[in-house]
PDB file of C-alpha atoms in Angstrom:
ATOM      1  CA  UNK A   1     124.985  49.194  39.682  1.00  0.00           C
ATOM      2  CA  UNK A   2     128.562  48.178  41.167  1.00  0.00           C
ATOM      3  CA  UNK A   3     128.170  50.804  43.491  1.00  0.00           C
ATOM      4  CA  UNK A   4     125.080  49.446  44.920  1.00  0.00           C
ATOM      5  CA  UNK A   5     125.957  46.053  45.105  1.00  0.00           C
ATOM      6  CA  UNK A   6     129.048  46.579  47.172  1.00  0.00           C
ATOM      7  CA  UNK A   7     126.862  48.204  50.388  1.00  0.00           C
ATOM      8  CA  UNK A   8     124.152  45.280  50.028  1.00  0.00           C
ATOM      9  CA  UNK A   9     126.854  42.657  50.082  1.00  0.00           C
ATOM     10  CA  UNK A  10     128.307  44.633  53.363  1.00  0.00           C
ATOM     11  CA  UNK A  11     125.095  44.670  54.440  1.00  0.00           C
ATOM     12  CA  UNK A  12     124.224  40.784  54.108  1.00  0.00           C
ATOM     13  CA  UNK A  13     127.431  39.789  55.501  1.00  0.00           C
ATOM     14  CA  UNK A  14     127.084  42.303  58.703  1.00  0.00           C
ATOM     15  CA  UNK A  15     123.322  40.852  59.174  1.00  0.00           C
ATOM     16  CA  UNK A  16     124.170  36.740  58.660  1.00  0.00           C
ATOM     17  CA  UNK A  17     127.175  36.976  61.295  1.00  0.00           C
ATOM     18  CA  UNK A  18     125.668  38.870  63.783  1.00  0.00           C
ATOM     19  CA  UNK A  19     122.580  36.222  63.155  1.00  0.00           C
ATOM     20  CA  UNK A  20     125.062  33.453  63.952  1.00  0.00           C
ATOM     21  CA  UNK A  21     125.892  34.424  67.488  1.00  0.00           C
ATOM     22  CA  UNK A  22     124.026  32.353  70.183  1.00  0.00           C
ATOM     23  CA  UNK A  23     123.506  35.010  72.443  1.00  0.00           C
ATOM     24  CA  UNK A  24     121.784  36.835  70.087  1.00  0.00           C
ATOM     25  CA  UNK A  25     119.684  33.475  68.870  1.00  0.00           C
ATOM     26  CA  UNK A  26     118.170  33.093  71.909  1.00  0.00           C
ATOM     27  CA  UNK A  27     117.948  37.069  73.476  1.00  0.00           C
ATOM     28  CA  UNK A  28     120.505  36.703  76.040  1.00  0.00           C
ATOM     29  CA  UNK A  29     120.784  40.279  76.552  1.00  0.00           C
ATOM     30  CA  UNK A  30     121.924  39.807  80.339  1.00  0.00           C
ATOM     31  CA  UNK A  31     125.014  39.439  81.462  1.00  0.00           C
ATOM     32  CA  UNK A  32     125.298  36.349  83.668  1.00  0.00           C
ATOM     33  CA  UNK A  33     128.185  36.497  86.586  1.00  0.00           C
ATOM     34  CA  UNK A  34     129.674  33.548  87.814  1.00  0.00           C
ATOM     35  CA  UNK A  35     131.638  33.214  91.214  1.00  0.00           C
ATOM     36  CA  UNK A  36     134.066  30.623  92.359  1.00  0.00           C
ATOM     37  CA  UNK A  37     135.373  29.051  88.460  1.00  0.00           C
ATOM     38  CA  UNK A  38     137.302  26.374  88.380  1.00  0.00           C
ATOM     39  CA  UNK A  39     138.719  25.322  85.403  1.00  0.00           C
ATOM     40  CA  UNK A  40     138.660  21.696  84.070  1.00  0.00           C
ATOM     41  CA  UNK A  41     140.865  20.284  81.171  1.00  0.00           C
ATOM     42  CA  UNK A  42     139.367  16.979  79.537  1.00  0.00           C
ATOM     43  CA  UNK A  43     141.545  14.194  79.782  1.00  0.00           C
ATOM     44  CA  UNK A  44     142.630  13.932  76.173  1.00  0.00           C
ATOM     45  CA  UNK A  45     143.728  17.832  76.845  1.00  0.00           C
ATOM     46  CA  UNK A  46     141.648  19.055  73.399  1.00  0.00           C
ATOM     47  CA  UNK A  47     140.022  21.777  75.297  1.00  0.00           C
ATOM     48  CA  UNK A  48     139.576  23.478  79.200  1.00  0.00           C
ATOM     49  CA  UNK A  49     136.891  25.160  80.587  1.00  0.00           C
ATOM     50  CA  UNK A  50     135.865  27.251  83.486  1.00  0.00           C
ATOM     51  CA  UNK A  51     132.735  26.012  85.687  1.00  0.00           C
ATOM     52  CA  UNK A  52     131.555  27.096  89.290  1.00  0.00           C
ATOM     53  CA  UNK A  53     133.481  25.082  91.757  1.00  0.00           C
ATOM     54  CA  UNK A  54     130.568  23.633  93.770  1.00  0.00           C
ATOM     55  CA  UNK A  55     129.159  21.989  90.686  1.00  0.00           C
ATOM     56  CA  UNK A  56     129.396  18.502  90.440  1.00  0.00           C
ATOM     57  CA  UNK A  57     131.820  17.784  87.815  1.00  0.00           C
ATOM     58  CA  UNK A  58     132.467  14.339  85.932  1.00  0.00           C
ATOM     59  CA  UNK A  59     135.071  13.656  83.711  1.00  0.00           C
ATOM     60  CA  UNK A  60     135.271  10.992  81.114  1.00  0.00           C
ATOM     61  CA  UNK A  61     137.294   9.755  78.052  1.00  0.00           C
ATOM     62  CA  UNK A  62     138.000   6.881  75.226  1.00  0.00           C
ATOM     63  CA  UNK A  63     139.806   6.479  72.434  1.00  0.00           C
ATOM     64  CA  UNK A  64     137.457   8.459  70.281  1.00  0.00           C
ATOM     65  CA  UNK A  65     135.848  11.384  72.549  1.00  0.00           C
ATOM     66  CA  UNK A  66     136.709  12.844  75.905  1.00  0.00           C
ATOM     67  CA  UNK A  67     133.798  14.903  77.926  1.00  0.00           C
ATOM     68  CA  UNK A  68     132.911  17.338  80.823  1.00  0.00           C
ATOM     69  CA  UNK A  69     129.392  17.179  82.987  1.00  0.00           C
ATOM     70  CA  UNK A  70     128.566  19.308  85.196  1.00  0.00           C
ATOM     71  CA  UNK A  71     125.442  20.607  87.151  1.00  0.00           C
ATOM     72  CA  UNK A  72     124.489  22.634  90.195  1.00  0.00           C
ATOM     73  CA  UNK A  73     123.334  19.955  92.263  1.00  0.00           C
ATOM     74  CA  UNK A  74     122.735  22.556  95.484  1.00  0.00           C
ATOM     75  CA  UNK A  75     119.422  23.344  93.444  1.00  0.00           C
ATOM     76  CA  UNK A  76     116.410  21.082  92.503  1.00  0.00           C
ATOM     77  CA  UNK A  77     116.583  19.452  88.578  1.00  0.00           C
ATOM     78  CA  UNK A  78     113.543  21.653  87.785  1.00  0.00           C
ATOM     79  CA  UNK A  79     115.480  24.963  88.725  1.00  0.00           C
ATOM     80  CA  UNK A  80     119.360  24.384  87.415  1.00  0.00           C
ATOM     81  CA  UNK A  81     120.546  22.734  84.370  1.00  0.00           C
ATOM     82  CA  UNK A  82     122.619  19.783  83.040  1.00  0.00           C
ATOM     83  CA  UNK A  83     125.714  21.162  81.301  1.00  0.00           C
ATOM     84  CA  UNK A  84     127.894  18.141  78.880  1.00  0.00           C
ATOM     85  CA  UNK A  85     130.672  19.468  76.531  1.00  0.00           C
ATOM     86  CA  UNK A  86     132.839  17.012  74.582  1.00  0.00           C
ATOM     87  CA  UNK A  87     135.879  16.164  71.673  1.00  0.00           C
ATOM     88  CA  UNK A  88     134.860  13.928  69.324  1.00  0.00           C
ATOM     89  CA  UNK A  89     137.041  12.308  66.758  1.00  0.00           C
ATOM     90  CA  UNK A  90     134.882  11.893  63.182  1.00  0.00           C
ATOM     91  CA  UNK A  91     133.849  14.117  60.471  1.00  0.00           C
ATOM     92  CA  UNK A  92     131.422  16.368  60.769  1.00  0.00           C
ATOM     93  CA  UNK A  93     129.879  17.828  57.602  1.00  0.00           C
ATOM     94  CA  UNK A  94     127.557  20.965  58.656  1.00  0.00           C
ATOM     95  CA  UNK A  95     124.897  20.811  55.969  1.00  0.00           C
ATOM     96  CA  UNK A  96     121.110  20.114  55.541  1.00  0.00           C
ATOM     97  CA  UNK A  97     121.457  16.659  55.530  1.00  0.00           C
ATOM     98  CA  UNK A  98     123.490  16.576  59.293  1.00  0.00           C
ATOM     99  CA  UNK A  99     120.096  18.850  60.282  1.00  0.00           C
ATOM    100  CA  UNK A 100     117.489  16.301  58.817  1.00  0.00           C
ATOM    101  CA  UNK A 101     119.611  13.427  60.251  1.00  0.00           C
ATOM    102  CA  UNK A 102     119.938  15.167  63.944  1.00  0.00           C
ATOM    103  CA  UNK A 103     116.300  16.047  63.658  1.00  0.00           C
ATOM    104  CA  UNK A 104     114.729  12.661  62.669  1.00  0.00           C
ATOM    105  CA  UNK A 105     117.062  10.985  65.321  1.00  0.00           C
ATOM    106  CA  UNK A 106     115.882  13.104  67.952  1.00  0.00           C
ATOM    107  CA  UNK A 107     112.540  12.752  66.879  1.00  0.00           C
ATOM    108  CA  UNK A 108     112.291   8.935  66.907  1.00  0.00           C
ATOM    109  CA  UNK A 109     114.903   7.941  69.293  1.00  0.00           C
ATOM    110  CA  UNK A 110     114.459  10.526  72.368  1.00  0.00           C
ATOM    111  CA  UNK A 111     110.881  11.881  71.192  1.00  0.00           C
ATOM    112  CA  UNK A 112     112.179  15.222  70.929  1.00  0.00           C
ATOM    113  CA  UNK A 113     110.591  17.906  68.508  1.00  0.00           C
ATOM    114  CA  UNK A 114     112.867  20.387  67.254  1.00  0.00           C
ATOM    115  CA  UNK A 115     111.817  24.238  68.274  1.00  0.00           C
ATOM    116  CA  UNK A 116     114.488  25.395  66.357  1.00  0.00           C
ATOM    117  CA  UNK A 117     117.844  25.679  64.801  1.00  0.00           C
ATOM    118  CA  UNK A 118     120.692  26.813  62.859  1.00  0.00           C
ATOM    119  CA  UNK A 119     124.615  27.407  61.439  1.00  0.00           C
ATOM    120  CA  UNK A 120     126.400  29.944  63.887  1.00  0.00           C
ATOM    121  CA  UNK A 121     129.951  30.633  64.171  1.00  0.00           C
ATOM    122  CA  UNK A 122     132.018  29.743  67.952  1.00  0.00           C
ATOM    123  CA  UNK A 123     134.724  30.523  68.412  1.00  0.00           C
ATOM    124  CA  UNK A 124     135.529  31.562  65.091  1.00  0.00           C
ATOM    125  CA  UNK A 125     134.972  28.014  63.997  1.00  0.00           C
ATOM    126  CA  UNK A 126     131.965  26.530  61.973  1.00  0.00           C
ATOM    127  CA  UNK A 127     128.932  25.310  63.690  1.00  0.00           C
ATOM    128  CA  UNK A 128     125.366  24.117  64.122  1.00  0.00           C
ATOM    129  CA  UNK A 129     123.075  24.253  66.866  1.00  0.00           C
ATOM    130  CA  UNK A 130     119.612  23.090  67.633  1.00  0.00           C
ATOM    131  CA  UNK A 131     117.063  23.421  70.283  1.00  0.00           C
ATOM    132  CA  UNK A 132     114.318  20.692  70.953  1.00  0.00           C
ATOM    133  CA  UNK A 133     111.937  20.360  73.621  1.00  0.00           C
ATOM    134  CA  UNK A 134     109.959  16.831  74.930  1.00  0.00           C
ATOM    135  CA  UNK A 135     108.988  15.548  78.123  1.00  0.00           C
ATOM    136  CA  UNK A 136     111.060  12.749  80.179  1.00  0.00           C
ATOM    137  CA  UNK A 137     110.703  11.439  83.742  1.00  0.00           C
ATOM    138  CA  UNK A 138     107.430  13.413  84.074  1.00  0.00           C
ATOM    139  CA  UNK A 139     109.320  16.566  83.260  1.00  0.00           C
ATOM    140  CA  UNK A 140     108.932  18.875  80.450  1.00  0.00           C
ATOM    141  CA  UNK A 141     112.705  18.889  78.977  1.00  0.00           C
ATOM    142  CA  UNK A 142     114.692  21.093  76.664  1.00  0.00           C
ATOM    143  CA  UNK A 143     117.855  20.195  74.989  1.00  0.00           C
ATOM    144  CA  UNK A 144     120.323  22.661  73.261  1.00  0.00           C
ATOM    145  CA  UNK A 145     123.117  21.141  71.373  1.00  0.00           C
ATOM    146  CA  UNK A 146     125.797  22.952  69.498  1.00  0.00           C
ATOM    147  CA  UNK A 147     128.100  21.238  67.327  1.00  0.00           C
ATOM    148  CA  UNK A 148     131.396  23.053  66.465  1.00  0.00           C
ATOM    149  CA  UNK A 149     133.865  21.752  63.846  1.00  0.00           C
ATOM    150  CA  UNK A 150     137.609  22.247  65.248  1.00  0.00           C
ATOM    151  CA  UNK A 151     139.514  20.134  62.773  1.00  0.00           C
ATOM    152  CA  UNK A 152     138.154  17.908  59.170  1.00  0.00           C
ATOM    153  CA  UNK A 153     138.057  14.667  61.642  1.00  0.00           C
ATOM    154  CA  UNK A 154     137.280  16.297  65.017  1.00  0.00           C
ATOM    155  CA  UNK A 155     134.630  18.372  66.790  1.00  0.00           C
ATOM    156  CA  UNK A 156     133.228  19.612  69.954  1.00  0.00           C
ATOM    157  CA  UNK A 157     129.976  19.175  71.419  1.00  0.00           C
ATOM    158  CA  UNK A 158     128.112  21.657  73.893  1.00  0.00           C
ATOM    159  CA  UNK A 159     124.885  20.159  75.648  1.00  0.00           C
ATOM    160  CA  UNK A 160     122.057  21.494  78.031  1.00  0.00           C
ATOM    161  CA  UNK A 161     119.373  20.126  79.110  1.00  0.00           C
ATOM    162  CA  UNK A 162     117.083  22.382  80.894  1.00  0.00           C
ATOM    163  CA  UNK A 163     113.869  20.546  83.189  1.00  0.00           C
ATOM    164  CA  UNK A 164     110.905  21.849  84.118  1.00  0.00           C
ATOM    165  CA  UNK A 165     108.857  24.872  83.133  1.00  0.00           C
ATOM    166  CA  UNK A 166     110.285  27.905  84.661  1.00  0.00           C
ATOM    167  CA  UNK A 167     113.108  30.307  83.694  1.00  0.00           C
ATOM    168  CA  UNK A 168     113.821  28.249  80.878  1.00  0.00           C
ATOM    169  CA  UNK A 169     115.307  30.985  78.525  1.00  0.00           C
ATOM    170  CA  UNK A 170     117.633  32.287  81.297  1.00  0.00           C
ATOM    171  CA  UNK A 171     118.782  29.005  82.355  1.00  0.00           C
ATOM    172  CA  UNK A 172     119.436  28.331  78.772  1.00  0.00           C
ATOM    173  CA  UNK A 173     121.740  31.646  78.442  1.00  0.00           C
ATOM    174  CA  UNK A 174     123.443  30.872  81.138  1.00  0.00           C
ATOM    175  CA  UNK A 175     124.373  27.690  79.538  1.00  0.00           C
ATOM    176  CA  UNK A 176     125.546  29.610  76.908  1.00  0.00           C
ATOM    177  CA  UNK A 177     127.545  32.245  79.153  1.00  0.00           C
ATOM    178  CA  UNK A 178     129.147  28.764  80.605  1.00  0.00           C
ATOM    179  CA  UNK A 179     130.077  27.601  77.103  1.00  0.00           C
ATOM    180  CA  UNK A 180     131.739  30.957  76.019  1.00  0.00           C
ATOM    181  CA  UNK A 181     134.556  30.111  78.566  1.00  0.00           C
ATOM    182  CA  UNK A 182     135.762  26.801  76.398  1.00  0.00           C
ATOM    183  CA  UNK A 183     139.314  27.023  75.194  1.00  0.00           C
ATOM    184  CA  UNK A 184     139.772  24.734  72.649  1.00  0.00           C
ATOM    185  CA  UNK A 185     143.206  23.427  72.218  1.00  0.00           C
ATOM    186  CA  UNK A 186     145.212  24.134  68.749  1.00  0.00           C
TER     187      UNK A 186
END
C-alpha cells in the first residue's frame, strides 16, 4: 500500500501546481513579445515592473497602497486593455470566505458575474485570482484580478480589464505575459 501511495501523492502534487499557473488557466500557449519596456518602480519602491514605453503610464501612492496603470492608448478601448497593479498594506487571508466576499461584491457593487476562479501560485507566493465578465459604458467588459500575498499584512494586486468582444482571451494573456515581469521587492 505505501508503495502506492507515494506515486499518487507525486502525482497530485505535480497536477495541483501545474493547475495553479495562470498561463495554463487561461491557455496562453503563445508566447507574447514585447518591444520598447520600460520599467516603472511604484513610489513606495515595494515592487518594479517592465511595460511598453508608449503606454500611458500613471503612477499613484498613499499611506496604505501604491499603484501602476497603464494602457496602450495608440489603439481603440475595444482592441487593447487596461493594465492596474498595486501594494496594499492589510491582511489578506486566501480562503473561501475572501472568494464569496470578492464574488458577492462584484456582483452587487459593479454587476459583475464571476466566469471563474481560483488559488494559483506567483511568484512563488500564495494567491487567488478571478475572472468576471459584465457590461459598462455600452461595452461588454471583462475583469481579471489576481491577488498575491507578499507579506502577513501586505499584498499585491494585478488588474485587467479587457472591453469589447474580440480577442478577448489573447488580450487577456498578454495581460498576464505583462504581469510575469513584476519584481516584487523583499
Amino acid at each position: 500500500m505505501k508503495k502506492l501511495l507515494f506515486p499518487l501523492i507525486i502525482a497530485f502534487l505535480a497536477v495541483s501546481c501545474s493547475n495553479n499557473n495562470l498561463k495554463k488557466q487561461f491557455d496562453c500557449n503563445k508566447k507574447h513579445e514585447f518591444t520598447e519596456l520600460k520599467e516603472y518602480n511604484d513610489f513606495l519602491k515595494h515592487f518594479k515592473v517592465e511595460l511598453p514605453n508608449h503606454w500611458k503610464t500613471n503612477l499613484y501612492y498613499d499611506d496604505y497602497s501604491s499603484e501602476i496603470f497603464s494602457a496602450d492608448t495608440t489603439k481603440g478601448l475595444s482592441n487593447s486593455y487596461i493594465l492596474d497593479i498595486a501594494w496594499r498594506q492589510g491582511e489578506l487571508t486566501i480562503d473561501d470566505s475572501f472568494s464569496d466576499s470578492l464574488k458577492d461584491s462584484l456582483q452587487l457593487k459593479e454587476q459583475l458575474q464571476t466566469v471563474k476562479s481560483g488559488q494559483t501560485v506567483f511568484k512563488k507566493l500564495p494567491g487567488f485570482w478571478n475572472l468576471s465578465k459584465g457590461e459598462k459604458s455600452g461595452y461588454t467588459y471583462n475583469y481579471l484580478q489576481v491577488f498575491v500575498k507578499t507579506k502577513p499584512d501586505e499584498y499585491i494586486t494585478l488588474t485587467t480589464k479587457v472591453y469589447g468582444d474580440e480577442n478577448v482571451d489573447e488580450r487577456l494573456c498578454e495581460s498576464i505575459s505583462l504581469f510575469e515581469n513584476l519584481e516584487i521587492s523583499k
